[in-house]
Amino acid sequence: MTRPSPSTRSGIATQAPGIPADLHLHSNHSDGTERPAEVMRRAHDVGLRTVSLTDHDQISGWEEAATAANSLGMTFLPGMELSVRGAKDTLHLLAYLFDPDNAPLMNEVRRVREDRLTRARRIVSRLTPTYGITWNDVTACTADGVTIGRPHIADALVSAGVVSSRAQAFDDILDVRHDYYEPLYSPSVVTAVRLVVAAGGVPILAHPITGPVDSALSTERIAQLVEAGLAGLEVGHRDNTPDGRQILSAYAHTHDLIVTGSSDYHGDGKPNRLAENTTDEAMVERIIAQGNGATPRYPAVGP
Ligand code: AMP
Ligand code: FE
Ligand code: FE
Ligand code: ZN
């Protein structure tokens, strides 16, 4: 399918000059608190014209989101945020425009989602003696089929009155350093990058430097990831440190990588505001040019 030129994609411009994109949004198909259509409505309300839905290890929100986005005149890029294993801890890899029927990628995603269930049950069983919450309390705050994670356990702790917010739960009880913590099965970041590329997708490392620079993504590591097919870096993200952003910008320059900025909106689940960081149109075009496993969903051509 040939892609219409920007001026003819729709009756209204899909992305007017100066209106950037927010390509990292979560719905209640993972740990966001709003339905995909509601996320799209709010994105439109703040003036966004190009969006993606990037639920954790999950693509089930695409159809609802794409339909809503297009009906509001927005371009929708199918996306996902994959849980992956870094050298020491879990990292997140954004993936855009991959083939949702690609078996090697989607089997791995399914494996991560299944392990999330087992792992969440283990965490909850460790919490039960101290805080009294049970697996039923978690499922009571979680719709069927969603990618379950610590945020849903946090919701159960909030409901039980143990903490007042998800943030407070993560500050202590659900922190990785706590005894209650249980790691998650996930592919190595190099494996995940290769899987996304093989599925025709565009892999972009999410919020890559959030802590001390001396333990951050090294020059050697970024070269290895680029070699595996890493396409870009999410430089504009509230969790990247100021030093981290500088390092990431330098890496992007050295390796000619796509640079994105995003909100990582989670509805009421996090304080992140829609469009608080955004991606320039030129970078959106690069993502679209590289992704060939799925097509962007453009709004219908107007009258
Ligand atoms: P998990 O993937 O189950 O290990 O949980 C990590 C998820 O928790 C990520 O998707 C984050 O978006 C979310 N998360 C991390 N810290 C916080 C926080 N302070 N408040 C709300 N959500 C958080
Ligand atoms: Fe999240
Ligand atoms: Fe993330
Ligand atoms: Zn995210």
Tab-separated table of C-alpha atoms and ligand atoms in Angstrom:
chain	number	residue	atom	x	y	z
A	1	MET	CA	0.000	0.000	0.000
A	2	THR	CA	1.450	3.368	-0.904
A	3	ARG	CA	1.335	5.952	1.755
A	4	PRO	CA	-0.515	9.142	0.887
A	5	SER	CA	1.545	12.302	1.117
A	6	PRO	CA	0.995	14.352	4.274
A	7	SER	CA	-1.186	16.880	2.509
A	8	THR	CA	-3.581	14.290	1.089
A	9	ARG	CA	-3.859	11.859	3.984
A	10	SER	CA	-7.038	13.491	5.154
A	11	GLY	CA	-9.225	16.483	4.713
A	12	ILE	CA	-7.495	18.030	7.681
A	13	ALA	CA	-3.747	17.818	8.024
A	14	THR	CA	-2.825	14.745	10.084
A	15	GLN	CA	-0.111	16.730	11.747
A	16	ALA	CA	-0.107	20.442	11.231
A	17	PRO	CA	3.320	22.085	11.461
A	18	GLY	CA	4.234	22.620	15.072
A	19	ILE	CA	1.805	20.037	16.403
A	20	PRO	CA	4.005	17.220	17.594
A	21	ALA	CA	3.323	13.631	18.464
A	22	ASP	CA	3.072	11.722	21.733
A	23	LEU	CA	3.981	8.110	21.019
A	24	HIS	CA	4.048	6.569	24.485
A	25	LEU	CA	0.608	6.216	26.088
A	26	HIS	CA	-0.937	3.553	28.314
A	27	SER	CA	-4.543	2.445	28.648
A	28	ASN	CA	-6.321	0.106	31.025
A	29	HIS	CA	-5.213	-2.779	28.805
A	30	SER	CA	-2.054	-2.515	30.919
A	31	ASP	CA	-1.488	-0.106	33.814
A	32	GLY	CA	-3.174	3.030	32.525
A	33	THR	CA	-6.469	3.851	34.199
A	34	GLU	CA	-8.548	4.870	31.161
A	35	ARG	CA	-9.972	2.958	28.238
A	36	PRO	CA	-8.056	3.310	24.944
A	37	ALA	CA	-10.799	5.525	23.433
A	38	GLU	CA	-10.718	7.813	26.466
A	39	VAL	CA	-6.932	8.165	26.219
A	40	MET	CA	-7.336	9.136	22.559
A	41	ARG	CA	-10.051	11.668	23.376
A	42	ARG	CA	-7.829	13.335	25.957
A	43	ALA	CA	-4.857	13.290	23.570
A	44	HIS	CA	-6.969	15.087	20.991
A	45	ASP	CA	-8.128	17.586	23.618
A	46	VAL	CA	-4.553	18.693	24.299
A	47	GLY	CA	-3.929	19.240	20.586
A	48	LEU	CA	-2.075	16.082	19.605
A	49	ARG	CA	-2.513	14.915	16.033
A	50	THR	CA	-0.303	11.810	15.992
A	51	VAL	CA	-0.399	9.246	18.776
A	52	SER	CA	0.469	5.675	19.633
A	53	LEU	CA	-0.866	3.293	22.253
A	54	THR	CA	2.033	1.458	23.902
A	55	ASP	CA	0.576	-0.771	26.576
A	56	HIS	CA	3.041	-3.021	28.379
A	57	ASP	CA	3.466	-6.378	26.573
A	58	GLN	CA	0.020	-5.955	25.050
A	59	ILE	CA	-1.628	-4.953	21.783
A	60	SER	CA	-5.270	-5.639	22.641
A	61	GLY	CA	-6.110	-1.932	22.853
A	62	TRP	CA	-5.075	-1.114	19.277
A	63	GLU	CA	-8.430	-1.456	17.555
A	64	GLU	CA	-10.381	0.688	20.002
A	65	ALA	CA	-7.600	3.274	20.091
A	66	ALA	CA	-7.127	3.410	16.311
A	67	THR	CA	-10.855	3.796	15.687
A	68	ALA	CA	-11.152	6.558	18.281
A	69	ALA	CA	-7.996	8.335	17.132
A	70	ASN	CA	-9.039	8.283	13.478
A	71	SER	CA	-12.557	9.480	14.243
A	72	LEU	CA	-10.949	12.490	15.941
A	73	GLY	CA	-8.736	13.156	12.912
A	74	MET	CA	-5.552	11.795	14.516
A	75	THR	CA	-2.998	9.453	12.977
A	76	PHE	CA	-2.458	6.306	15.041
A	77	LEU	CA	0.761	4.307	15.126
A	78	PRO	CA	0.343	0.791	16.546
A	79	GLY	CA	2.854	0.323	19.373
A	80	MET	CA	3.804	-1.609	22.479
A	81	GLU	CA	6.199	-1.249	25.406
A	82	LEU	CA	8.048	-4.494	25.894
A	83	SER	CA	9.520	-5.579	29.217
A	84	VAL	CA	13.105	-6.611	28.526
A	85	ARG	CA	16.135	-7.635	30.536
A	86	GLY	CA	19.100	-5.302	30.722
A	87	ALA	CA	22.524	-6.053	32.193
A	88	LYS	CA	21.245	-5.579	35.754
A	89	ASP	CA	17.530	-4.874	35.760
A	90	THR	CA	14.389	-4.602	33.692
A	91	LEU	CA	14.373	-2.135	30.812
A	92	HIS	CA	11.545	-1.064	28.548
A	93	LEU	CA	11.665	-1.231	24.772
A	94	LEU	CA	9.104	0.679	22.731
A	95	ALA	CA	8.191	-1.010	19.459
A	96	TYR	CA	6.222	0.552	16.624
A	97	LEU	CA	4.655	-0.742	13.432
A	98	PHE	CA	5.625	-4.403	13.897
A	99	ASP	CA	3.539	-7.229	12.475
A	100	PRO	CA	1.039	-8.217	15.204
A	101	ASP	CA	0.898	-11.724	13.682
A	102	ASN	CA	4.641	-12.309	13.820
A	103	ALA	CA	4.881	-15.563	15.772
A	104	PRO	CA	8.411	-15.314	17.234
A	105	LEU	CA	7.743	-11.834	18.636
A	106	MET	CA	4.197	-12.416	19.807
A	107	ASN	CA	5.016	-15.798	21.396
A	108	GLU	CA	7.680	-14.070	23.448
A	109	VAL	CA	5.243	-11.312	24.408
A	110	ARG	CA	2.709	-13.928	25.462
A	111	ARG	CA	5.352	-15.665	27.562
A	112	VAL	CA	6.122	-12.384	29.363
A	113	ARG	CA	2.411	-11.750	29.977
A	114	GLU	CA	1.905	-15.265	31.346
A	115	ASP	CA	4.897	-14.926	33.654
A	116	ARG	CA	3.491	-11.625	34.886
A	117	LEU	CA	0.501	-13.519	36.257
A	118	THR	CA	2.591	-16.139	38.095
A	119	ARG	CA	4.943	-13.479	39.368
A	120	ALA	CA	2.173	-11.161	40.581
A	121	ARG	CA	0.589	-14.072	42.467
A	122	ARG	CA	3.939	-14.762	44.139
A	123	ILE	CA	4.360	-11.133	45.180
A	124	VAL	CA	0.814	-11.055	46.558
A	125	SER	CA	1.331	-14.279	48.518
A	126	ARG	CA	4.349	-12.646	50.184
A	127	LEU	CA	2.262	-9.574	51.009
A	128	THR	CA	-0.676	-11.514	52.460
A	129	PRO	CA	0.785	-12.261	55.916
A	130	THR	CA	1.767	-8.630	56.487
A	131	TYR	CA	-0.925	-6.644	54.723
A	132	GLY	CA	-3.796	-9.095	54.385
A	133	ILE	CA	-4.322	-8.518	50.685
A	134	THR	CA	-5.122	-11.571	48.578
A	135	TRP	CA	-5.125	-12.378	44.885
A	136	ASN	CA	-8.893	-11.706	44.841
A	137	ASP	CA	-8.227	-8.125	45.937
A	138	VAL	CA	-5.942	-7.684	42.940
A	139	THR	CA	-8.309	-9.199	40.410
A	140	ALA	CA	-11.118	-7.072	41.878
A	141	CYS	CA	-9.296	-3.936	40.642
A	142	THR	CA	-8.188	-5.440	37.321
A	143	ALA	CA	-10.190	-6.169	34.183
A	144	ASP	CA	-9.780	-9.557	32.473
A	145	GLY	CA	-7.000	-9.843	29.925
A	146	VAL	CA	-5.018	-6.784	30.992
A	147	THR	CA	-1.262	-6.988	31.388
A	148	ILE	CA	-1.018	-7.410	35.109
A	149	GLY	CA	1.807	-5.747	36.987
A	150	ARG	CA	2.868	-4.175	40.231
A	151	PRO	CA	0.579	-1.161	39.606
A	152	HIS	CA	-2.434	-3.468	39.996
A	153	ILE	CA	-1.034	-4.815	43.258
A	154	ALA	CA	-0.554	-1.185	44.277
A	155	ASP	CA	-4.245	-0.565	43.536
A	156	ALA	CA	-5.179	-3.455	45.848
A	157	LEU	CA	-2.972	-1.954	48.592
A	158	VAL	CA	-4.704	1.398	48.077
A	159	SER	CA	-8.146	-0.237	48.254
A	160	ALA	CA	-7.141	-1.996	51.463
A	161	GLY	CA	-6.057	1.339	52.947
A	162	VAL	CA	-2.417	0.234	53.329
A	163	VAL	CA	-1.106	3.115	51.191
A	164	SER	CA	-2.738	6.183	49.741
A	165	SER	CA	-1.459	5.960	46.156
A	166	ARG	CA	0.362	3.811	43.612
A	167	ALA	CA	3.378	6.092	44.064
A	168	GLN	CA	3.484	5.421	47.798
A	169	ALA	CA	3.245	1.669	47.188
A	170	PHE	CA	6.205	1.837	44.777
A	171	ASP	CA	8.240	3.971	47.176
A	172	ASP	CA	8.530	1.107	49.619
A	173	ILE	CA	6.460	-2.075	49.545
A	174	LEU	CA	6.692	-2.724	45.790
A	175	ASP	CA	10.238	-1.445	45.281
A	176	VAL	CA	12.661	-3.871	43.609
A	177	ARG	CA	14.919	-3.798	46.677
A	178	HIS	CA	12.181	-5.076	48.949
A	179	ASP	CA	11.902	-8.755	49.938
A	180	TYR	CA	8.390	-8.868	48.493
A	181	TYR	CA	9.791	-8.262	45.023
A	182	GLU	CA	9.921	-10.981	42.424
A	183	PRO	CA	11.645	-10.485	39.066
A	184	LEU	CA	9.782	-10.892	35.806
A	185	TYR	CA	10.721	-13.227	32.961
A	186	SER	CA	11.702	-11.134	29.969
A	187	PRO	CA	13.901	-11.524	26.901
A	188	SER	CA	17.269	-9.790	26.854
A	189	VAL	CA	17.157	-6.360	25.305
A	190	VAL	CA	19.337	-7.542	22.402
A	191	THR	CA	17.002	-10.474	21.715
A	192	ALA	CA	13.972	-8.188	21.924
A	193	VAL	CA	15.488	-5.641	19.525
A	194	ARG	CA	16.172	-8.433	17.024
A	195	LEU	CA	12.645	-9.840	17.408
A	196	VAL	CA	11.045	-6.434	16.811
A	197	VAL	CA	13.200	-5.783	13.740
A	198	ALA	CA	12.436	-9.253	12.353
A	199	ALA	CA	8.732	-8.445	12.784
A	200	GLY	CA	9.148	-5.311	10.660
A	201	GLY	CA	8.992	-3.024	13.701
A	202	VAL	CA	10.941	-0.037	14.923
A	203	PRO	CA	12.579	-0.601	18.352
A	204	ILE	CA	13.192	2.476	20.485
A	205	LEU	CA	14.637	2.248	23.975
A	206	ALA	CA	12.228	3.821	26.493
A	207	HIS	CA	13.464	6.190	29.245
A	208	PRO	CA	16.966	4.696	29.032
A	209	ILE	CA	18.910	6.661	31.673
A	210	THR	CA	16.947	7.242	34.854
A	211	GLY	CA	19.704	6.795	37.423
A	212	PRO	CA	23.377	7.469	38.118
A	213	VAL	CA	25.412	7.999	34.982
A	214	ASP	CA	28.207	5.608	36.005
A	215	SER	CA	25.816	2.663	35.859
A	216	ALA	CA	24.013	3.934	32.750
A	217	LEU	CA	23.894	2.585	29.231
A	218	SER	CA	27.550	2.526	28.164
A	219	THR	CA	29.120	3.441	24.826
A	220	GLU	CA	29.837	-0.252	24.181
A	221	ARG	CA	26.309	-1.290	25.079
A	222	ILE	CA	24.642	1.251	22.822
A	223	ALA	CA	26.911	0.180	19.950
A	224	GLN	CA	25.880	-3.428	20.542
A	225	LEU	CA	22.182	-2.505	20.544
A	226	VAL	CA	22.529	-0.434	17.381
A	227	GLU	CA	24.276	-3.385	15.763
A	228	ALA	CA	21.280	-5.546	16.737
A	229	GLY	CA	18.941	-3.039	15.067
A	230	LEU	CA	17.993	-0.499	17.724
A	231	ALA	CA	16.395	2.381	15.825
A	232	GLY	CA	16.030	5.109	18.418
A	233	LEU	CA	16.129	6.515	21.924
A	234	GLU	CA	13.388	8.120	23.975
A	235	VAL	CA	15.385	11.133	25.109
A	236	GLY	CA	12.461	13.336	26.154
A	237	HIS	CA	10.999	11.564	29.169
A	238	ARG	CA	10.543	12.874	32.696
A	239	ASP	CA	12.413	9.905	34.202
A	240	ASN	CA	15.639	10.464	32.223
A	241	THR	CA	18.114	12.471	34.288
A	242	PRO	CA	19.445	15.749	32.819
A	243	ASP	CA	22.905	14.158	32.430
A	244	GLY	CA	21.247	11.106	30.949
A	245	ARG	CA	19.528	13.182	28.274
A	246	GLN	CA	22.858	14.683	27.244
A	247	ILE	CA	24.471	11.281	26.957
A	248	LEU	CA	21.488	9.935	25.013
A	249	SER	CA	21.512	12.904	22.618
A	250	ALA	CA	25.214	12.283	21.980
A	251	TYR	CA	24.584	8.575	21.316
A	252	ALA	CA	21.743	9.483	18.955
A	253	HIS	CA	24.042	11.854	17.105
A	254	THR	CA	26.882	9.310	16.853
A	255	HIS	CA	24.640	6.511	15.564
A	256	ASP	CA	22.112	8.637	13.663
A	257	LEU	CA	19.254	7.304	15.776
A	258	ILE	CA	15.628	8.401	15.906
A	259	VAL	CA	14.996	10.622	18.934
A	260	THR	CA	11.595	10.671	20.583
A	261	GLY	CA	9.996	12.459	23.495
A	262	SER	CA	6.850	11.281	25.200
A	263	SER	CA	4.616	11.607	28.200
A	264	ASP	CA	4.281	7.918	29.175
A	265	TYR	CA	0.725	8.845	30.149
A	266	HIS	CA	-0.981	6.401	32.551
A	267	GLY	CA	-4.225	8.300	33.274
A	268	ASP	CA	-4.556	8.658	37.044
A	269	GLY	CA	-1.928	5.951	37.538
A	270	LYS	CA	0.969	8.413	37.295
A	271	PRO	CA	1.372	12.198	37.369
A	272	ASN	CA	2.681	12.279	33.764
A	273	ARG	CA	0.661	14.747	31.675
A	274	LEU	CA	-0.218	14.141	28.039
A	275	ALA	CA	2.210	15.839	25.621
A	276	GLU	CA	4.553	16.946	28.419
A	277	ASN	CA	7.304	15.660	26.098
A	278	THR	CA	6.709	15.210	22.404
A	279	THR	CA	8.270	13.850	19.211
A	280	ASP	CA	9.020	16.033	16.206
A	281	GLU	CA	7.301	15.339	12.916
A	282	ALA	CA	10.586	14.538	11.154
A	283	MET	CA	11.205	11.755	13.664
A	284	VAL	CA	7.657	10.442	13.265
A	285	GLU	CA	8.306	10.271	9.536
A	286	ARG	CA	11.475	8.266	10.159
A	287	ILE	CA	9.562	5.787	12.316
A	288	ILE	CA	6.912	5.444	9.601
A	289	ALA	CA	9.549	5.032	6.908
A	290	GLN	CA	11.326	2.252	8.863
A	291	GLY	CA	8.305	0.324	10.109
A	292	ASN	CA	6.977	-2.189	7.645
A	293	GLY	CA	5.229	-4.827	9.767
A	294	ALA	CA	2.045	-2.765	10.143
A	295	THR	CA	0.777	0.464	8.629
A	296	PRO	CA	-0.113	3.640	10.490
A	297	ARG	CA	-3.860	4.208	10.732
A	298	TYR	CA	-4.680	7.488	9.048
A	299	PRO	CA	-7.992	9.285	9.497
A	300	ALA	CA	-10.429	9.000	6.602
A	301	VAL	CA	-10.076	11.475	3.786
A	302	GLY	CA	-12.476	14.317	4.458
A	303	PRO	CA	-15.188	15.621	2.112
B	1	AMP	P1	6.064	-4.222	36.656
B	1	AMP	O1	6.145	-4.138	35.176
B	1	AMP	O2	4.974	-5.095	37.107
B	1	AMP	O3	7.387	-4.555	37.281
B	1	AMP	O4	5.714	-2.772	37.194
B	1	AMP	C1	6.372	-1.680	36.644
B	1	AMP	C2	5.322	-0.695	36.181
B	1	AMP	O5	4.937	0.077	37.273
B	1	AMP	C3	5.766	0.263	35.100
B	1	AMP	O6	4.907	0.078	34.017
B	1	AMP	C4	5.548	1.617	35.614
B	1	AMP	O7	4.751	2.383	34.734
B	1	AMP	C5	4.760	1.413	36.890
B	1	AMP	N1	5.292	2.255	37.964
B	1	AMP	C6	6.566	2.334	38.388
B	1	AMP	N2	6.689	3.231	39.389
B	1	AMP	C7	5.455	3.748	39.564
B	1	AMP	C8	4.923	4.745	40.431
B	1	AMP	N3	5.687	5.377	41.325
B	1	AMP	N4	3.600	5.032	40.334
B	1	AMP	C9	2.832	4.380	39.446
B	1	AMP	N5	3.273	3.442	38.611
B	1	AMP	C10	4.568	3.130	38.659
B	2	FE	FE	3.495	1.467	33.237
B	3	FE	FE	8.266	2.255	30.803
B	4	ZN	ZN	5.371	3.355	29.589
